[in-house]
Coordinates of C-alpha atoms in Angstrom, one line a residue:
X1 CA -12.4 -7.8 -26.8
X2 CA -10.2 -5.4 -28.6
X3 CA -9.3 -1.9 -27.5
X4 CA -10.4 0.9 -30.0
X5 CA -7.4 2.6 -31.6
X6 CA -8.1 5.9 -30.0
X7 CA -8.1 4.4 -26.5
X8 CA -5.0 2.4 -27.3
X9 CA -3.3 5.6 -28.4
X10 CA -4.4 7.5 -25.2
X11 CA -3.1 4.6 -23.1
X12 CA 0.2 4.3 -24.9
X13 CA 0.7 8.0 -25.0
X14 CA 0.3 8.2 -21.2
X15 CA 2.7 5.3 -20.6
X16 CA 5.3 6.9 -22.9
X17 CA 4.8 10.4 -21.4
X18 CA 5.1 9.3 -17.8
X19 CA 8.3 7.3 -18.5
X20 CA 9.9 10.2 -20.4
X21 CA 8.9 12.7 -17.8
X22 CA 10.3 10.6 -14.9
X23 CA 13.5 9.8 -16.9
X24 CA 14.1 13.6 -17.6
X25 CA 15.2 14.1 -14.0
X26 CA 18.3 12.1 -14.9
X27 CA 19.7 15.2 -16.5
X28 CA 19.7 17.2 -13.3
X29 CA 22.8 17.1 -11.2
X30 CA 22.1 14.5 -8.5
X31 CA 23.7 13.2 -5.3
X32 CA 22.8 10.1 -3.3
X33 CA 20.8 12.4 -1.0
X34 CA 18.8 13.6 -4.1
X35 CA 18.1 10.0 -5.1
X36 CA 16.8 9.2 -1.6
X37 CA 15.0 12.3 -0.5
X38 CA 15.1 14.8 -3.4
X39 CA 17.6 16.9 -1.4
X40 CA 14.9 17.7 1.2
X41 CA 13.5 20.6 -1.0
X42 CA 10.3 19.2 -2.5
X43 CA 7.0 21.1 -2.2
X44 CA 4.5 19.8 0.3
X45 CA 1.6 19.5 -2.1
X46 CA 3.6 17.2 -4.4
X47 CA 4.8 15.1 -1.4
X48 CA 1.2 14.9 -0.2
X49 CA 0.0 13.7 -3.6
X50 CA 2.8 11.1 -3.6
X51 CA 1.7 9.8 -0.1
X52 CA -1.8 9.6 -1.5
X53 CA -0.7 7.7 -4.6
X54 CA 1.3 5.3 -2.4
X55 CA -1.9 4.5 -0.5
X56 CA -3.8 3.8 -3.7
X57 CA -2.4 0.9 -5.7
X58 CA -4.0 -0.9 -8.6
X59 CA -5.3 -3.3 -5.9
X60 CA -7.4 -0.5 -4.4
X61 CA -8.5 0.8 -7.9
X62 CA -10.0 -2.6 -8.7
X63 CA -10.7 -4.3 -5.4
X64 CA -12.6 -1.4 -3.6
X65 CA -15.2 -1.1 -6.4
X66 CA -15.4 -4.9 -6.6
X67 CA -15.8 -5.2 -2.9
X68 CA -18.7 -2.6 -2.9
X69 CA -20.3 -4.2 -5.9
X70 CA -20.2 -7.6 -4.2
X71 CA -21.2 -6.6 -0.7
X72 CA -21.4 -3.2 1.0
X73 CA -19.2 -0.4 2.4
X74 CA -17.8 -2.4 5.3
X75 CA -14.3 -2.0 3.8
X76 CA -14.6 1.8 3.9
X77 CA -14.3 1.6 7.7
X78 CA -10.6 1.0 7.1
X79 CA -10.4 4.6 5.7
X80 CA -12.1 6.0 8.7
X81 CA -9.1 5.0 10.8
X82 CA -6.7 7.0 8.7
X83 CA -7.4 10.4 10.3
X84 CA -6.6 9.0 13.8
X85 CA -3.4 7.5 12.5
X86 CA -2.5 10.7 10.6
X87 CA -2.9 12.9 13.7
X88 CA -0.6 10.5 15.7
X89 CA 1.9 10.6 12.8
X90 CA 2.2 14.4 12.6
X91 CA 2.4 14.7 16.4
X92 CA 4.9 12.0 17.1
X93 CA 6.4 10.2 14.0
X94 CA 7.2 13.1 11.7
X95 CA 9.2 15.0 14.5
X96 CA 10.9 11.8 15.5
X97 CA 12.3 10.9 12.1
X98 CA 13.1 14.5 11.1
X99 CA 15.0 14.8 14.4
X100 CA 17.0 11.7 13.8
X101 CA 18.0 12.8 10.3
X102 CA 18.8 9.3 9.1
X103 CA 17.4 8.2 5.7
X104 CA 16.5 4.8 7.2
X105 CA 13.3 4.2 9.1
X106 CA 15.0 1.4 11.0
X107 CA 18.0 3.3 12.4
X108 CA 15.7 4.3 15.3
X109 CA 15.2 0.6 16.2
X110 CA 19.0 0.2 16.4
X111 CA 19.3 3.1 18.9
X112 CA 16.7 1.4 21.1
X113 CA 17.5 -2.3 20.8
X114 CA 20.8 -2.7 18.9
X115 CA 21.8 -3.7 15.4
X116 CA 19.8 -6.9 15.3
X117 CA 16.5 -4.9 15.5
X118 CA 17.5 -2.7 12.6
X119 CA 18.6 -5.7 10.5
X120 CA 15.5 -7.7 11.3
X121 CA 13.1 -4.9 10.5
X122 CA 14.9 -3.9 7.3
X123 CA 15.0 -7.5 5.9
X124 CA 11.3 -7.8 6.7
X125 CA 10.7 -4.6 4.9
X126 CA 12.5 -5.7 1.8
X127 CA 10.6 -9.0 1.7
X128 CA 7.3 -7.2 2.1
X129 CA 8.1 -4.8 -0.7
X130 CA 9.0 -7.7 -3.1
X131 CA 5.7 -9.5 -2.3
X132 CA 3.8 -6.2 -2.6
X133 CA 5.3 -5.2 -6.0
X134 CA 4.8 -8.7 -7.3
X135 CA 1.2 -8.9 -6.2
X136 CA 0.4 -5.4 -7.6
X137 CA 1.9 -6.1 -11.0
X138 CA 0.1 -9.5 -11.3
X139 CA -3.2 -8.1 -10.2
X140 CA -2.7 -5.2 -12.6
X141 CA -2.2 -7.6 -15.5
X142 CA -5.1 -9.9 -14.6
X143 CA -8.1 -7.8 -15.8
X144 CA -6.2 -6.8 -18.9
X145 CA -5.7 -10.4 -19.7
X146 CA -9.4 -11.2 -19.1
X147 CA -10.7 -8.3 -21.1
X148 CA -8.3 -8.1 -24.0
X149 CA -6.4 -11.4 -24.0
X150 CA -3.1 -9.6 -23.4
X151 CA -0.4 -11.9 -22.1
X152 CA -0.1 -11.7 -18.3
X153 CA 3.8 -12.1 -18.3
X154 CA 4.1 -9.5 -21.1
X155 CA 2.0 -6.9 -19.3
X156 CA 4.1 -7.6 -16.1
X157 CA 7.4 -7.2 -17.9
X158 CA 6.4 -4.1 -19.7
X159 CA 5.0 -2.5 -16.6
X160 CA 8.0 -3.4 -14.5
X161 CA 10.6 -2.2 -17.1
X162 CA 8.6 1.1 -17.6
X163 CA 8.7 1.9 -13.9
X164 CA 12.3 0.8 -13.5
X165 CA 13.4 3.2 -16.2
X166 CA 12.2 6.3 -14.6
X167 CA 12.7 5.2 -11.0
X168 CA 16.4 4.5 -11.7
X169 CA 17.0 7.5 -14.0
X170 CA 15.1 10.0 -12.1
X171 CA 15.5 8.9 -8.5
X172 CA 13.2 10.2 -5.7
X173 CA 12.2 13.4 -7.5
X174 CA 10.9 11.4 -10.4
X175 CA 9.0 9.2 -8.0
X176 CA 7.4 12.2 -6.3
X177 CA 6.5 14.1 -9.4
X178 CA 5.2 11.1 -11.4
X179 CA 3.2 10.1 -8.3
X180 CA 1.6 13.6 -8.2
X181 CA 0.6 13.4 -11.9
X182 CA -0.6 9.9 -11.5
X183 CA -2.7 10.8 -8.5
X184 CA -4.4 13.6 -10.4
X185 CA -5.1 11.3 -13.3
X186 CA -6.4 8.6 -11.0
X187 CA -8.9 11.0 -9.3
X188 CA -10.0 12.6 -12.5
X189 CA -10.7 9.3 -14.2
X190 CA -12.6 8.0 -11.2
X191 CA -14.8 11.1 -10.9
X192 CA -15.6 11.0 -14.6
X193 CA -16.4 7.4 -14.4
X194 CA -18.8 7.8 -11.5
X195 CA -20.5 10.7 -13.3
X196 CA -21.0 8.6 -16.4
X197 CA -22.6 5.8 -14.4
X198 CA -24.9 8.1 -12.6
X199 CA -26.2 9.7 -15.8
X200 CA -26.5 6.4 -17.6
X201 CA -29.1 5.1 -15.2
X202 CA -32.5 4.6 -17.0
X203 CA -34.4 6.7 -14.4
X204 CA -31.6 9.1 -13.6
X205 CA -29.0 9.4 -10.8
X206 CA -31.6 8.9 -8.0
X207 CA -32.1 5.3 -9.1
X208 CA -28.6 4.5 -7.9
X209 CA -29.5 5.4 -4.3
X210 CA -32.9 3.7 -4.5
X211 CA -31.5 0.4 -5.7
X212 CA -28.5 0.6 -3.3
X213 CA -30.7 1.3 -0.3
X214 CA -33.0 -1.5 -1.2
X215 CA -30.0 -4.0 -1.1
X216 CA -28.4 -2.4 1.9
X217 CA -25.3 -1.4 -0.1
X218 CA -24.4 1.5 2.2
X219 CA -24.0 -0.6 5.3
X220 CA -20.7 -0.3 7.2
X221 CA -21.1 -3.8 8.5
X222 CA -22.2 -5.3 11.8
X223 CA -21.6 -3.4 15.0
X224 CA -21.4 -6.7 16.9
X225 CA -18.2 -7.6 18.9
X226 CA -17.4 -10.9 17.1
X227 CA -13.6 -11.5 16.6
X228 CA -14.3 -14.0 13.8
X229 CA -16.2 -11.7 11.4
X230 CA -15.4 -8.5 9.5
X231 CA -17.5 -6.3 11.8
X232 CA -17.2 -2.5 11.9
X233 CA -14.9 -2.7 15.0
X234 CA -12.6 -5.4 13.6
X235 CA -12.0 -3.4 10.4
X236 CA -11.6 -0.1 12.3
X237 CA -9.0 -1.6 14.7
X238 CA -7.3 -3.4 11.8
X239 CA -7.1 -0.1 9.9
X240 CA -5.7 1.7 12.8
X241 CA -2.9 -0.8 13.3
X242 CA -2.1 -1.0 9.6
X243 CA -2.0 2.8 9.3
X244 CA 0.2 3.2 12.4
X245 CA 2.5 0.7 10.8
X246 CA 2.5 2.8 7.5
X247 CA 3.2 6.1 9.2
X248 CA 5.4 4.8 12.0
X249 CA 7.8 2.2 10.4
X250 CA 7.2 2.1 6.6
X251 CA 10.3 3.4 4.7
X252 CA 8.0 4.7 1.9
X253 CA 6.5 7.3 4.3
X254 CA 9.6 8.1 6.3
X255 CA 11.5 9.2 3.2
X256 CA 8.6 11.6 2.4
X257 CA 8.8 13.1 5.9
X258 CA 12.5 13.8 5.1
X259 CA 11.9 15.2 1.6
X260 CA 10.0 18.3 2.8
X261 CA 11.8 21.6 3.3
X262 CA 10.7 22.2 6.9
X263 CA 8.9 20.4 9.7
X264 CA 5.8 22.4 9.0
X265 CA 5.8 21.4 5.3
X266 CA 6.3 17.7 6.3
X267 CA 3.2 17.9 8.5
X268 CA 1.2 19.6 5.8
X269 CA 2.2 16.9 3.2
X270 CA 1.4 14.0 5.6
X271 CA -2.1 15.4 6.4
X272 CA -2.8 16.1 2.7
X273 CA -1.8 12.7 1.4
X274 CA -3.5 10.7 4.2
X275 CA -6.7 12.6 4.5
X276 CA -7.1 12.8 0.7
X277 CA -7.4 9.0 0.6
X278 CA -10.6 9.1 2.7
X279 CA -12.9 10.8 0.1
X280 CA -11.1 9.1 -2.8
X281 CA -11.7 5.6 -1.3
X282 CA -15.3 6.7 -0.7
X283 CA -15.4 7.5 -4.4
X284 CA -14.2 4.0 -5.3
X285 CA -16.8 2.4 -3.0
X286 CA -19.5 4.7 -4.6
X287 CA -18.3 3.4 -8.1
X288 CA -18.8 -0.2 -7.0
X289 CA -22.3 0.6 -5.6
X290 CA -23.3 2.6 -8.7
X291 CA -22.1 -0.3 -10.9
X292 CA -24.3 -2.7 -8.9
X293 CA -27.3 -0.4 -9.4
X294 CA -26.5 0.1 -13.1
X295 CA -26.4 -3.6 -13.9
X296 CA -29.4 -4.3 -11.7
X297 CA -31.3 -1.7 -13.8
X298 CA -29.9 -3.0 -17.1
X299 CA -29.0 -6.7 -16.4
X300 CA -28.7 -7.5 -20.1
X301 CA -25.6 -5.3 -20.4
X302 CA -23.5 -7.6 -18.2
X303 CA -22.6 -11.0 -19.7
X304 CA -23.3 -14.1 -17.6
X305 CA -19.5 -14.8 -17.1
X306 CA -19.1 -11.6 -15.1
X307 CA -22.1 -12.2 -12.7
X308 CA -20.5 -14.7 -10.3
X309 CA -19.1 -13.5 -6.9
X310 CA -15.6 -14.5 -8.0
X311 CA -15.8 -12.1 -10.9
X312 CA -16.7 -8.9 -8.9
X313 CA -13.2 -7.4 -9.3
X314 CA -13.6 -7.6 -13.1
X315 CA -17.0 -5.8 -13.4
X316 CA -15.4 -2.4 -13.1
X317 CA -12.8 -3.1 -15.9
X318 CA -15.6 -4.5 -18.0
X319 CA -17.6 -1.3 -17.6
X320 CA -14.5 0.8 -18.4
X321 CA -14.2 -1.1 -21.8
X322 CA -17.9 -1.3 -22.7
X323 CA -19.7 1.5 -20.9
X324 CA -17.4 4.5 -21.4
X325 CA -17.1 6.8 -24.4
X326 CA -14.2 6.3 -26.8
X327 CA -11.1 8.0 -25.4
X328 CA -12.3 7.8 -21.8
X329 CA -11.6 4.1 -21.7
X330 CA -8.0 4.7 -22.5
X331 CA -7.8 7.3 -19.7
X332 CA -9.3 4.9 -17.2
X333 CA -7.0 2.1 -18.1
X334 CA -4.1 4.6 -17.8
X335 CA -5.5 5.4 -14.3
X336 CA -5.4 1.8 -13.3
X337 CA -1.8 1.5 -14.5
X338 CA -1.0 4.9 -12.8
X339 CA -2.2 3.5 -9.5
X340 CA 0.1 0.4 -9.8
X341 CA 3.1 2.2 -11.2
X342 CA 3.2 4.9 -8.5
X343 CA 3.2 2.2 -5.8
X344 CA 5.9 0.2 -7.5
X345 CA 8.2 3.1 -8.1
X346 CA 7.9 4.1 -4.5
X347 CA 8.8 0.6 -3.3
X348 CA 11.8 0.4 -5.7
X349 CA 13.3 3.6 -4.5
X350 CA 12.7 2.9 -0.8
X351 CA 14.1 -0.6 -1.0
X352 CA 17.3 0.6 -2.7
X353 CA 17.6 3.2 0.1
X354 CA 17.4 0.4 2.8
X355 CA 19.9 -1.8 0.9
X356 CA 22.4 1.1 0.9
X357 CA 21.9 2.4 4.4
X358 CA 21.0 -0.6 6.4
X359 CA 23.1 -3.3 4.8
X360 CA 25.8 -2.1 2.3
X361 CA 27.1 0.9 4.3
X362 CA 26.6 -0.8 7.7
X363 CA 28.2 -4.1 7.1
X364 CA 30.4 -3.8 4.0
X365 CA 31.8 -0.3 3.3
X366 CA 30.8 2.3 5.9
X367 CA 32.9 5.1 4.3
X368 CA 31.5 4.6 0.8
X369 CA 32.3 7.5 -1.6
X370 CA 29.4 9.5 -3.1
X371 CA 29.9 8.1 -6.6
X372 CA 29.9 4.6 -5.3
X373 CA 26.7 5.3 -3.2
X374 CA 24.9 6.2 -6.4
X375 CA 26.1 3.0 -8.1
X376 CA 24.8 0.9 -5.2
X377 CA 21.4 2.7 -5.3
X378 CA 21.1 2.1 -9.1
X379 CA 22.1 -1.6 -8.9
X380 CA 19.8 -2.2 -5.8
X381 CA 16.9 -0.6 -7.7
X382 CA 17.5 -2.8 -10.7
X383 CA 17.8 -5.9 -8.6
X384 CA 14.6 -5.2 -6.6
X385 CA 12.7 -4.3 -9.7
X386 CA 13.8 -7.4 -11.6
X387 CA 13.0 -9.7 -8.6
X388 CA 9.6 -8.2 -8.3
X389 CA 8.9 -9.0 -12.0
X390 CA 9.9 -12.6 -11.4
X391 CA 7.7 -12.8 -8.3
X392 CA 4.7 -11.3 -10.2
X393 CA 5.1 -13.9 -13.0
X394 CA 5.3 -16.6 -10.2
X395 CA 1.9 -15.4 -8.9
X396 CA 0.4 -16.4 -12.3
X397 CA -1.9 -19.4 -11.6
X398 CA -2.1 -18.8 -7.9
X399 CA -5.8 -19.4 -6.8
X400 CA -6.0 -16.0 -5.0
X401 CA -3.0 -13.7 -5.4
X402 CA -4.7 -11.2 -3.1
X403 CA -5.0 -13.7 -0.3
X404 CA -1.4 -14.8 -0.8
X405 CA -0.2 -11.2 -0.6
X406 CA -2.2 -10.6 2.6
X407 CA -0.7 -13.7 4.2
X408 CA 2.9 -12.9 3.2
X409 CA 2.6 -9.2 4.2
X410 CA 1.2 -10.2 7.6
X411 CA 4.2 -12.6 8.2
X412 CA 6.9 -10.3 6.9
X413 CA 5.7 -7.0 8.3
X414 CA 3.5 -7.8 11.3
X415 CA 6.2 -7.8 13.9
X416 CA 7.8 -4.5 13.0
X417 CA 5.1 -2.3 14.5
X418 CA 5.1 -4.1 17.8
X419 CA 8.9 -3.6 18.1
X420 CA 8.6 0.1 17.1
X421 CA 5.9 0.8 19.7
X422 CA 7.9 -1.1 22.3
X423 CA 10.8 1.2 21.7
X424 CA 8.7 4.4 21.3
X425 CA 6.4 3.9 24.3
X426 CA 8.4 1.6 26.6
X427 CA 11.2 2.7 28.9
X428 CA 14.2 0.6 30.1
X429 CA 13.2 -2.2 27.7
X430 CA 15.9 -4.9 27.6
X431 CA 17.1 -6.1 24.2
X432 CA 16.7 -9.8 25.0
X433 CA 13.1 -9.4 26.1
X434 CA 12.3 -7.3 23.0
X435 CA 13.8 -10.2 20.9
X436 CA 11.7 -12.8 22.8
X437 CA 8.6 -10.6 22.2
X438 CA 9.4 -10.5 18.5
X439 CA 9.8 -14.3 18.2
X440 CA 6.5 -15.0 20.0
X441 CA 4.7 -12.3 18.0
X442 CA 5.9 -13.7 14.7
X443 CA 5.0 -17.2 15.7
X444 CA 1.5 -16.0 16.5
X445 CA 1.3 -14.1 13.2
X446 CA 2.4 -17.2 11.3
X447 CA -0.2 -19.4 13.0
X448 CA -3.0 -16.9 12.4
X449 CA -1.9 -16.3 8.8
X450 CA -1.2 -19.9 7.7
X451 CA -3.5 -22.1 9.7
X452 CA -6.6 -21.3 7.7
X453 CA -4.7 -22.4 4.6
X454 CA -3.0 -25.4 6.0
X455 CA -5.7 -26.8 8.4
X456 CA -9.2 -27.9 7.7
X457 CA -12.2 -26.0 9.1
X458 CA -12.7 -28.5 11.9
X459 CA -9.1 -28.7 13.1
X460 CA -8.6 -27.7 16.7
X461 CA -5.5 -25.6 16.0
X462 CA -7.0 -23.5 13.3
X463 CA -7.1 -19.8 14.2
X464 CA -10.7 -18.8 15.2
X465 CA -10.0 -15.1 14.6
X466 CA -10.6 -13.0 11.6
X467 CA -7.4 -12.7 9.4
X468 CA -7.5 -8.9 9.8
X469 CA -6.7 -9.3 13.5
X470 CA -3.4 -10.9 12.7
X471 CA -1.4 -7.7 12.9
X472 CA -3.3 -6.5 15.9
X473 CA -2.6 -9.6 18.1
X474 CA 0.9 -9.9 16.8
X475 CA 1.7 -6.3 17.6
X476 CA 0.2 -6.6 21.1
X477 CA 2.1 -9.8 21.9
X478 CA 5.4 -8.2 21.0
X479 CA 4.7 -5.1 23.0
X480 CA 3.3 -6.8 26.1
X481 CA 5.9 -9.6 26.3
X482 CA 8.8 -7.2 25.9
X483 CA 7.3 -4.6 28.2
X484 CA 6.2 -7.0 31.0
X485 CA 9.4 -9.1 31.0
X486 CA 11.5 -6.0 31.2
X487 CA 9.4 -4.5 34.0
X488 CA 9.8 -7.7 36.1
X489 CA 13.5 -7.8 35.5
X490 CA 14.0 -4.1 36.3
X491 CA 12.0 -4.5 39.5
X492 CA 14.1 -7.5 40.6
X493 CA 17.2 -5.5 39.9
X494 CA 16.0 -2.5 41.9
X495 CA 15.1 -4.8 44.8

């Protein structure tokens, strides 16, 4: 397929405009604090839109409609856990981090368990962000390659360089404001797309609901209590733990808490960004369901090569190219890139912050001058961005990049939430028992993540639990081991 010239112009104009807009912040007088938190003076609505845009990556933009097209709304249960996590965040986590006044999310762990905890968590975070950025750039390039024949490595390199330019030149303010714009474009494009699908149905919008109901597309999954299947409860619990990790120990979110003018503004931005994701994710699921109904009603419009279950994530991009009016296609492709670019720019900035605060200043030069801090932030951003491009290209040819990303993220980040909760909830927790809990928790996470890949179905040591429960069990093991061992030791000492 080839992209019509008008759509290509719309897409390229967007890419150029967003890079130039982000880079324009370079001409403002900036300090390292501005690069990290925007000087703590950004408006709450823009921060909220940035939190929302961080939630929505290109994975969400393509995978959620694909998931709904292929099955049902079981995945939407994840979004239902967000309000619970958001309430806990504004009550406990936002005041905690704004009170500490450290730009690092992991300084708190050092105050509770010593330097090893901060270093462990920050290294895990950096590894997670590299895997995340690589997976997003690759999954962003894949449908473009399938639809237009564009080279996957070329798309990855262009996307990565574009984000690097404005993330480095504009710092945190550029990230926040470009995220806000990209979030608005993303929502507008998705709403327009759903409207076009509805009114393209042969018998009108009502036909979408009739066909979807007939095929049980609105189901939220089984309400049984199996731990080996993606039931309603498994997805809800998984979502709660993932979102507690996002709000509680993810540097991306902590920097946004610190960028607001006041505590009240930080709370407002957190609620806006997190709660906005719920209806927007519902919108994405609705798009997938509507696409299913659309191609059920007009099966001749979908080529045979897009009908297999493995092609579900490519049905939405196919519709964008073939079912939308000229000009709208370019806007929707821009929306897909907007979703990916906003997440990548956030990861680059937050990773550079961690490299400066948790490693360079802590272990190399604690009394670094302001000018040298800026140089470290710029170099760290460049290194992380370039490494993520290399990782994205390395994903090329992997059987399932999404599965690989889930496995890597579970191993790299699964232990941090348990350690944070141990420090936040527990009292008189001993460092060595916290460390033992982390080791046992990470071993469990590794077994649950990798055994389905390494071992055959019939092997006795293969994990019997659903992969989504990895972070749940890993977190609980770290918390319970550290808490119980410390409680026993403290009781013996008291006796």
